[in-house]
Coordinates of C-alpha atoms and ligand atoms in Angstrom, one line a residue:
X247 CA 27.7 -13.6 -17.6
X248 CA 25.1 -16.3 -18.5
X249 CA 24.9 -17.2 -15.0
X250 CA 24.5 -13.6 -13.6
X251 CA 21.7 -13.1 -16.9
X252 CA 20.1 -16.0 -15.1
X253 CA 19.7 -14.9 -11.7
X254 CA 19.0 -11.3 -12.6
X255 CA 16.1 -12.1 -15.1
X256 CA 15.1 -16.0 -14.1
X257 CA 14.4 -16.4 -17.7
X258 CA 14.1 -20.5 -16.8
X259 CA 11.0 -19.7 -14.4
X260 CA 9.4 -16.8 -15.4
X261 CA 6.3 -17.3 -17.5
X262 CA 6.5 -15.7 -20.3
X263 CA 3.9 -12.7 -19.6
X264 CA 5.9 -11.8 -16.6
X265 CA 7.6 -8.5 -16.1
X266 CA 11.3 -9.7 -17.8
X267 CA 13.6 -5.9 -16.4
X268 CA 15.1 -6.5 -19.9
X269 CA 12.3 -5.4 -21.6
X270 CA 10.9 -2.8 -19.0
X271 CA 10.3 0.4 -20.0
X272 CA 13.3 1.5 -18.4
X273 CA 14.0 4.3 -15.9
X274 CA 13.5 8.1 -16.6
X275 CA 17.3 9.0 -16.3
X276 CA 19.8 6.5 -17.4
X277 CA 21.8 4.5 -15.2
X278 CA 24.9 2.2 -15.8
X279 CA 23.7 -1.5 -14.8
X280 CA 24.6 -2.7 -11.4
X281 CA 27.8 -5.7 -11.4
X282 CA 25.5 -7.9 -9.0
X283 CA 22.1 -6.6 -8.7
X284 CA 19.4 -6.6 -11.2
X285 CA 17.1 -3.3 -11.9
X286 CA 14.0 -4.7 -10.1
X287 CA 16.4 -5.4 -6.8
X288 CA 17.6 -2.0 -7.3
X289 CA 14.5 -0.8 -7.2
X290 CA 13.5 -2.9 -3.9
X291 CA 16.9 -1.5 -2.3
X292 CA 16.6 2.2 -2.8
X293 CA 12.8 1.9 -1.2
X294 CA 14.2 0.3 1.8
X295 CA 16.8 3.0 2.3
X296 CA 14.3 5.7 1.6
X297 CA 13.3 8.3 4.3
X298 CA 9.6 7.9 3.3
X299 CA 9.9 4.0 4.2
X300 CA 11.8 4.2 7.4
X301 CA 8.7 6.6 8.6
X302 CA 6.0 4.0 8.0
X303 CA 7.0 2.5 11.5
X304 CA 5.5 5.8 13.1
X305 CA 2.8 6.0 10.9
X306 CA -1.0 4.7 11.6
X307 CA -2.7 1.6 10.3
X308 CA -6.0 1.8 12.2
X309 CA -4.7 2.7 15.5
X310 CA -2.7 5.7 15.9
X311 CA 0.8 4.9 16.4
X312 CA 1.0 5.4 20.4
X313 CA -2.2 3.6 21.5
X314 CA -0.6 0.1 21.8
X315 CA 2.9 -1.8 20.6
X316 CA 1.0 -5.1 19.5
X317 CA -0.9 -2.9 16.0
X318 CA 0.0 -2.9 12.8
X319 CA 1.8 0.3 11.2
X320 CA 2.3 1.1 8.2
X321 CA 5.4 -0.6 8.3
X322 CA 4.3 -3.7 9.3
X323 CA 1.2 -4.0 6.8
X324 CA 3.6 -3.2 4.0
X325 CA 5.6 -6.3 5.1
X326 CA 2.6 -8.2 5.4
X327 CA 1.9 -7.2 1.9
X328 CA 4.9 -8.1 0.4
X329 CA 5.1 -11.3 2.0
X330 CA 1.1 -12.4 0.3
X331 CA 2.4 -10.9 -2.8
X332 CA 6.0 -12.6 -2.9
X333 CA 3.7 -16.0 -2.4
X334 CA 1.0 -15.5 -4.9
X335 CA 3.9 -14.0 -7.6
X336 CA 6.1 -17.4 -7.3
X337 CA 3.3 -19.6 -7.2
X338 CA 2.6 -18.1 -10.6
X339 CA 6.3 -17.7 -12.0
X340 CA 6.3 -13.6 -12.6
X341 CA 8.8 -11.7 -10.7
X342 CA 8.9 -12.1 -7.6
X343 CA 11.3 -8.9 -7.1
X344 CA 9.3 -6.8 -8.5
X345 CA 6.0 -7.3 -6.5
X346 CA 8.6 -7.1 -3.8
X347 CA 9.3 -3.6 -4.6
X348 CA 5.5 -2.5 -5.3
X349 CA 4.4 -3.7 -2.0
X350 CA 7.0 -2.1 -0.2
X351 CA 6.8 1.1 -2.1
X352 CA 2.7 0.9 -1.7
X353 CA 2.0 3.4 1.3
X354 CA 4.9 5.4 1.0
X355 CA 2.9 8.5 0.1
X356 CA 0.5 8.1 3.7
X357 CA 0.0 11.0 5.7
X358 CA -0.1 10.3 9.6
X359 CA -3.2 9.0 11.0
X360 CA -4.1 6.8 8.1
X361 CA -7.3 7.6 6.0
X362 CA -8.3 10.7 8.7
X363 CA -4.9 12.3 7.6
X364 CA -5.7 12.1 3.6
X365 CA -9.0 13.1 4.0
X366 CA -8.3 16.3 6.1
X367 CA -5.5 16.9 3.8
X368 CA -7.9 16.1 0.9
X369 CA -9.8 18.7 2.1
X370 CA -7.7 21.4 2.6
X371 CA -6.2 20.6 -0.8
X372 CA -9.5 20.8 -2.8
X373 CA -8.8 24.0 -4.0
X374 CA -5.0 23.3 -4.8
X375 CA -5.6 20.2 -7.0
X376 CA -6.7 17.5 -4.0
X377 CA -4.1 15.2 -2.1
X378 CA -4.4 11.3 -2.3
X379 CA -1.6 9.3 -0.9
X380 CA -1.3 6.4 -3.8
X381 CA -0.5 9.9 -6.2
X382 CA 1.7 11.0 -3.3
X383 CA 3.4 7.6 -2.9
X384 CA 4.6 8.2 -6.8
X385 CA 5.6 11.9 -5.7
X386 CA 7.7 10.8 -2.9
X387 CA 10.2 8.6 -5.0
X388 CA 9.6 10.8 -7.9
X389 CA 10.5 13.6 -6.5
X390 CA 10.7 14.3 -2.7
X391 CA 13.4 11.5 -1.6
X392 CA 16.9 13.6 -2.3
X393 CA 19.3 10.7 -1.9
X394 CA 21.3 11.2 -5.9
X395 CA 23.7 13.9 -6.5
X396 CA 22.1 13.6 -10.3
X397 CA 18.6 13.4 -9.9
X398 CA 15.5 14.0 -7.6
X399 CA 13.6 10.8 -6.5
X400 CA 14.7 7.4 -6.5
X401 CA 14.9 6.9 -10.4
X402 CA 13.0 3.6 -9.9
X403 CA 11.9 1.6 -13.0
X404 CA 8.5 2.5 -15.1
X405 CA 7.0 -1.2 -13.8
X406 CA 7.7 -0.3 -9.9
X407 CA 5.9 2.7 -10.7
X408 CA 3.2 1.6 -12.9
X409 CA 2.6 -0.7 -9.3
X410 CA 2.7 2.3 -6.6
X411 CA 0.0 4.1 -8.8
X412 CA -3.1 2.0 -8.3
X413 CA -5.9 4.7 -9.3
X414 CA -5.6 8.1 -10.9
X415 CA -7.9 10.0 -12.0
X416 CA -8.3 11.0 -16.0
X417 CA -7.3 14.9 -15.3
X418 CA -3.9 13.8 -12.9
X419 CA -2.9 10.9 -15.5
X420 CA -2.9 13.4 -18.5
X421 CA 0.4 15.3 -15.7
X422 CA 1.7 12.4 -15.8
X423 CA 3.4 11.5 -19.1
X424 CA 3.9 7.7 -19.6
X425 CA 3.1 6.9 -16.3
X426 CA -0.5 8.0 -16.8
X427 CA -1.6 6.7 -20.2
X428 CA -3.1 3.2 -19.0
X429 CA -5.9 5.3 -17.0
X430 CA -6.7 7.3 -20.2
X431 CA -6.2 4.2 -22.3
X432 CA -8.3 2.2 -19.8
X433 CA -5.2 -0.2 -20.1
X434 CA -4.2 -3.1 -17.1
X435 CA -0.9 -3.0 -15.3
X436 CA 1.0 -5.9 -15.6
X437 CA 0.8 -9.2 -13.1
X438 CA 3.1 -8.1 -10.9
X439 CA 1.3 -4.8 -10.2
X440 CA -2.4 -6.4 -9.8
X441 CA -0.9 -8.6 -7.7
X442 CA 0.6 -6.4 -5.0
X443 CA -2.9 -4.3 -5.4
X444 CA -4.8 -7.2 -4.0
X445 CA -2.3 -8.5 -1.5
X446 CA -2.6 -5.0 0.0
X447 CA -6.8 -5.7 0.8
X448 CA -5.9 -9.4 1.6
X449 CA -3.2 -8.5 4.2
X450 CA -5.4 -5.2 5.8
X451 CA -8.7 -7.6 6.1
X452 CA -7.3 -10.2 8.0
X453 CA -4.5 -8.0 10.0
X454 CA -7.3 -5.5 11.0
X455 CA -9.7 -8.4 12.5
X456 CA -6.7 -9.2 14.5
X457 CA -5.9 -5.9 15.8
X458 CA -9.4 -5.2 15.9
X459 CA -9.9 -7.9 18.0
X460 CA -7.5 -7.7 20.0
X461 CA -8.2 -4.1 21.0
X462 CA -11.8 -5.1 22.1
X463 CA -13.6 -3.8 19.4
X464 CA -14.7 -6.8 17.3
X465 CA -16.5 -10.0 19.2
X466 CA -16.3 -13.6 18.1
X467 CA -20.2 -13.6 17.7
X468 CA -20.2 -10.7 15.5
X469 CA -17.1 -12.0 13.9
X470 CA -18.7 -16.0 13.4
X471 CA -21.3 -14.4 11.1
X472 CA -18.8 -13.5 8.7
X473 CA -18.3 -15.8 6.0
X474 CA -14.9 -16.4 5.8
X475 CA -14.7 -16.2 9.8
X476 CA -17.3 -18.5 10.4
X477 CA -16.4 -21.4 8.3
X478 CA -12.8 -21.1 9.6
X479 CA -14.0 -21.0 13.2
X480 CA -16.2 -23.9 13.0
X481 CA -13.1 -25.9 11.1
X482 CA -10.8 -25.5 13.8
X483 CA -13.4 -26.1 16.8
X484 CA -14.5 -29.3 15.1
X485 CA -10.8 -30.3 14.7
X486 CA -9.5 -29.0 18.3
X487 CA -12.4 -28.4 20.8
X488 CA -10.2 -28.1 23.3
X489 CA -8.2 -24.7 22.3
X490 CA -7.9 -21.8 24.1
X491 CA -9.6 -18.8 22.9
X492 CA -6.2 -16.9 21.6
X493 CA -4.8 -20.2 19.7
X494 CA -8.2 -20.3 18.5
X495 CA -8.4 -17.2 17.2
X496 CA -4.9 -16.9 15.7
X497 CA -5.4 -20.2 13.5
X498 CA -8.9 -18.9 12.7
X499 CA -7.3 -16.0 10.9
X500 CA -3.6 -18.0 9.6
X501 CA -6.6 -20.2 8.2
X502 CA -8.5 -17.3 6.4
X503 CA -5.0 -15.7 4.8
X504 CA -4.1 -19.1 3.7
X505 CA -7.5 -19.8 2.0
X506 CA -7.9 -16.3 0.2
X507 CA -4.3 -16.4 -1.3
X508 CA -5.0 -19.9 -2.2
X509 CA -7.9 -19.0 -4.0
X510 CA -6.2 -16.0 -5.8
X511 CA -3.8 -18.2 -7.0
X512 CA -5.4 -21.2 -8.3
X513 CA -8.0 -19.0 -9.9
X514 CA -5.8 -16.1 -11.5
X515 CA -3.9 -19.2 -13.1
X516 CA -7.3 -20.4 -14.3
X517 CA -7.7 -16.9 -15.8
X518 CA -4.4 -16.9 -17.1
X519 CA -4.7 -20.1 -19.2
X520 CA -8.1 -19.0 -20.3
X521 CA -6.8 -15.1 -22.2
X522 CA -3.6 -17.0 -22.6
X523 CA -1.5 -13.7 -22.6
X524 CA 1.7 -13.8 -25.2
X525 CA 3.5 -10.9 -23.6
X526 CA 2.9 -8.5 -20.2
X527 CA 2.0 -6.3 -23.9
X528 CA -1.1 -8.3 -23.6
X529 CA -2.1 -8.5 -20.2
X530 CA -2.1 -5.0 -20.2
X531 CA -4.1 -4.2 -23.1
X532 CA -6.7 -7.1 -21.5
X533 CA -9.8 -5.3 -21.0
X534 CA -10.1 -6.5 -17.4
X535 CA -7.6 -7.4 -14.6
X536 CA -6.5 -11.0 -14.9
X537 CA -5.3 -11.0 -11.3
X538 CA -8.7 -11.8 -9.4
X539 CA -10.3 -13.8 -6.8
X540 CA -13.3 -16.6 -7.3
X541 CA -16.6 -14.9 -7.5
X542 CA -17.2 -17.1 -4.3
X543 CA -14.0 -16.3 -2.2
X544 CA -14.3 -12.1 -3.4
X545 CA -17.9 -12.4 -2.1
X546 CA -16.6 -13.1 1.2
X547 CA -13.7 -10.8 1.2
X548 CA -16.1 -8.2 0.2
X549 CA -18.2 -9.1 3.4
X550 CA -15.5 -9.1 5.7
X551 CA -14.6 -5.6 4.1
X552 CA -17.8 -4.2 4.5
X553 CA -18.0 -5.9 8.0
X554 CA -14.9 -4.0 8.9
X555 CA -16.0 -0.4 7.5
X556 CA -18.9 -0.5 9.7
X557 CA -17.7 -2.1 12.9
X558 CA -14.1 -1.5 13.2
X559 CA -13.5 1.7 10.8
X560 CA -16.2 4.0 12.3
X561 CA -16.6 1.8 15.7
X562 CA -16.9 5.1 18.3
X563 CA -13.6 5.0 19.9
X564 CA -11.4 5.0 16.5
X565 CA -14.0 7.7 15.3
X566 CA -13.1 9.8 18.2
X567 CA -9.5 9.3 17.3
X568 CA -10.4 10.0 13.6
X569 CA -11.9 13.4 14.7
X570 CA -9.0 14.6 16.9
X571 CA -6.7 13.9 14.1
X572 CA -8.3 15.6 11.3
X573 CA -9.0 18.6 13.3
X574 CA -4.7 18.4 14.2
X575 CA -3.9 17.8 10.3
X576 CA -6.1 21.0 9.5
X577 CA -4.4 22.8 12.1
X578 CA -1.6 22.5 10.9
X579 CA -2.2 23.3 7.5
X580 CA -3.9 26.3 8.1
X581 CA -0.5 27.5 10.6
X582 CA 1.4 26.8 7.7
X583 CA -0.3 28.4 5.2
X584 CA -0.6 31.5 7.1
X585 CA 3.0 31.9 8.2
X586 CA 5.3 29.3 6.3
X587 CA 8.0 31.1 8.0
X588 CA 7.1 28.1 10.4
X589 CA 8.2 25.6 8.0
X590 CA 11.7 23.5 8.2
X591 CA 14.2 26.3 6.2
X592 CA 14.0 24.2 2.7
X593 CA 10.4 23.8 2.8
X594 CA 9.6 27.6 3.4
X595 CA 12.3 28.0 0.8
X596 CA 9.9 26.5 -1.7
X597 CA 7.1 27.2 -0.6
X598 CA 7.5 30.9 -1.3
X599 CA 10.1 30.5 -4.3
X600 CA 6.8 31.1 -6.4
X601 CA 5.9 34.8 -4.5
X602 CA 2.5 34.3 -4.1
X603 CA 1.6 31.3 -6.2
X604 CA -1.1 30.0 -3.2
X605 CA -1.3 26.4 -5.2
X606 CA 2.4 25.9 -5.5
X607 CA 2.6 27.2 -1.2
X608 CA -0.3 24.8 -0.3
X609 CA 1.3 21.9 -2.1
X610 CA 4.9 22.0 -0.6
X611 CA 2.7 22.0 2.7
X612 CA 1.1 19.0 1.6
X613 CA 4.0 17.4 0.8
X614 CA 5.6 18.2 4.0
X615 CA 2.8 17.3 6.4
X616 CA 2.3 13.8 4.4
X617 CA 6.1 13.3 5.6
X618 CA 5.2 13.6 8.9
X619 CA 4.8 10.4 11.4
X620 CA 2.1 10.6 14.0
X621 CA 3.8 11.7 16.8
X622 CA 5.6 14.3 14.9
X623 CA 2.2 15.6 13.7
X624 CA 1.5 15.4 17.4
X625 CA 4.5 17.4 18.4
X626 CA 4.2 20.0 15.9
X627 CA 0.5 20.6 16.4
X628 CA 1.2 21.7 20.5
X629 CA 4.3 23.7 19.4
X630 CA 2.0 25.8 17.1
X631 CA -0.6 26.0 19.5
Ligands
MG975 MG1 -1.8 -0.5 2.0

């Protein structure tokens, strides 16, 4: 039993402000423990088997699903998360499971077509209460996956939750019970939590230069005036001037990952040993995150990021594929809306189980058009049409 103890919790390698599952906050309905598994592993397991998480493969990064195999989906990016946050969570001895879980669970709540899809659906919404997919990420393994004869959800623990809800505003946090009192309280997460928050803008800034790249829409000489690019790039040409442009390229950006997680690492430990938390008690109640770049390193992340909104995000050809999918995500809102009669038999079942409770109607919509992976969208806009 020691030895089971042991690899459930890793009480010999945790640091002692990590998340330990035997002093979490528990789930919401109570479960017998697993014989082999510990709760955070649980938690990891039932995301993986989740509808929600097997639909992030058909769901849009930058690049809608369709235009190329090579992209990143959602899928992939929430590997690519997991993997940065695995790193930077070992490195530090917190739980390594846990961050696991976050990172997988991060996106869950997307709609298809990335940010064009929320912010349609956003709009839509603003009369019904709004829609944003890190609220609907909680909502989808609170309440939308039916995979227990006992509950609704995925019953996951209050710290893999506490990670999937990054930002939530005062007025949503005060629905929330428990789960919402840090952003009244202006309380931190724990570790494990800031960490997969920052592994999500590490893993998108460097994947999307790739893609973008590789799609044509980024050059190297826009790309060598970036910080983080640039000093990479002249690295590797000084130590191989013979490379080819696409090993070039690829160790450019292994290089940039390497240094940014580096950085997050060596100077969260810094900022560790400086607060000197007791207890995840007390990195919570810290009145700033503890997980955090250099001011140096953020600076150039914070280019790059900037870099990317202008010339990537909102370069013409994804803008024209932005507008095309907001105007399919409204579309099919308002088709639903008008005649829900058009919805799958459980969803029209609750979306008029209220009789004409409009809010309660527009939000099982919501919820059903967030489930949706782009070519599904796709498919059901031309039917209705
Ligand atoms: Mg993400």
């Amino acid at each position: 039993m020691a030895l089971l103890a042991d690899m459930r919790n890793q009480p010999d390698i945790l640091a002692p402000y990590a998340a330990f599952e035997e002093h979490g906050a528990g789930r919401r309905y109570a479960e017998p423990s697993a014989p082999y598994r510990g709760e955070y592993q649980r938690d990891r397991d039932r995301i993986i088997h989740s509808t929600a998480f097997r639909r992030l493969v058909y769901k849009t990064q930058v690049f809608v699903n369709h235009e190329g195999d090579l992209y990143r989906t959602r899928l992939t990016h929430s590997l690519e998360v997991a993997q940065i946050a695995r790193t930077v969570a070992r490195a530090l001895r917190l739980n390594e499971t846990l961050v696991e879980a976050i990172s997988l669970a991060h996106d869950l709540g997307h709609t298809p077509f990335g940010h064009a899809g929320q912010d349609a659906l956003n709009a839509r919404m603003r009369d019904f209460g709004g829609f944003e997919h890190n609220l609907q990420s909680l909502r989808v393994v609170d309440q939308l996956e039916e995979k227990y004869a006992s509950f609704t959800g995925l019953n996951l623990t209050f710290e893999t939750r506490e990670g999937i809800l990054k930002h939530c505003s005062a007025k949503n946090a005060r629905e929330l019970g428990a789960i919402g009192e840090r952003f009244i309280n202006r309380h931190q997460p724990g570790l494990e939590a800031q960490i997969a928050n920052i592994a999500d803008a590490i893993a998108y800034n460097n994947h999307d230069v790739d893609d973008g790249f590789r799609a044509g829409l980024l050059s190297l000489d826009d790309l060598r005036r970036q910080p983080l690019f640039g000093e990479q790039y002249l690295d590797v040409q000084k130590t191989y001037p013979q490379l080819g442009d696409r090993r070039l390229f690829y160790e450019i950006i292994r290089r940039m990952i390497n240094k940014v997680v580096t950085d997050l690492i060596d100077n969260t430990q810094r900022r560790i040993e400086s607060i000197a938390p007791a207890s995840i008690q007390d990195v919570r109640e810290h009145h700033e995150a503890t997980v955090a770049l250099s001011d140096q390193v953020f600076e150039m992340h914070t280019s790059l990021k900037r870099f990317l909104n202008k010339k990537l995000y909102r370069h013409d050809k994804i803008r024209q594929m932005t507008d095309k999918s907001k105007a399919m995500i409204e579309v099919l809102f308002d088709r639903y809306m008008a005649n829900p009669g058009q919805l799958p038999a459980e969803f029209s079942a609750r979306a008029t189980a209220d009789g004409d409770c409009e809010s309660a109607k527009a939000r099982v919509v919501a919820d059903y058009i967030a489930g949706m992976t782009d070519r599904f969208a796709i498919a059901e806009y031309d039917r209705l049409n």
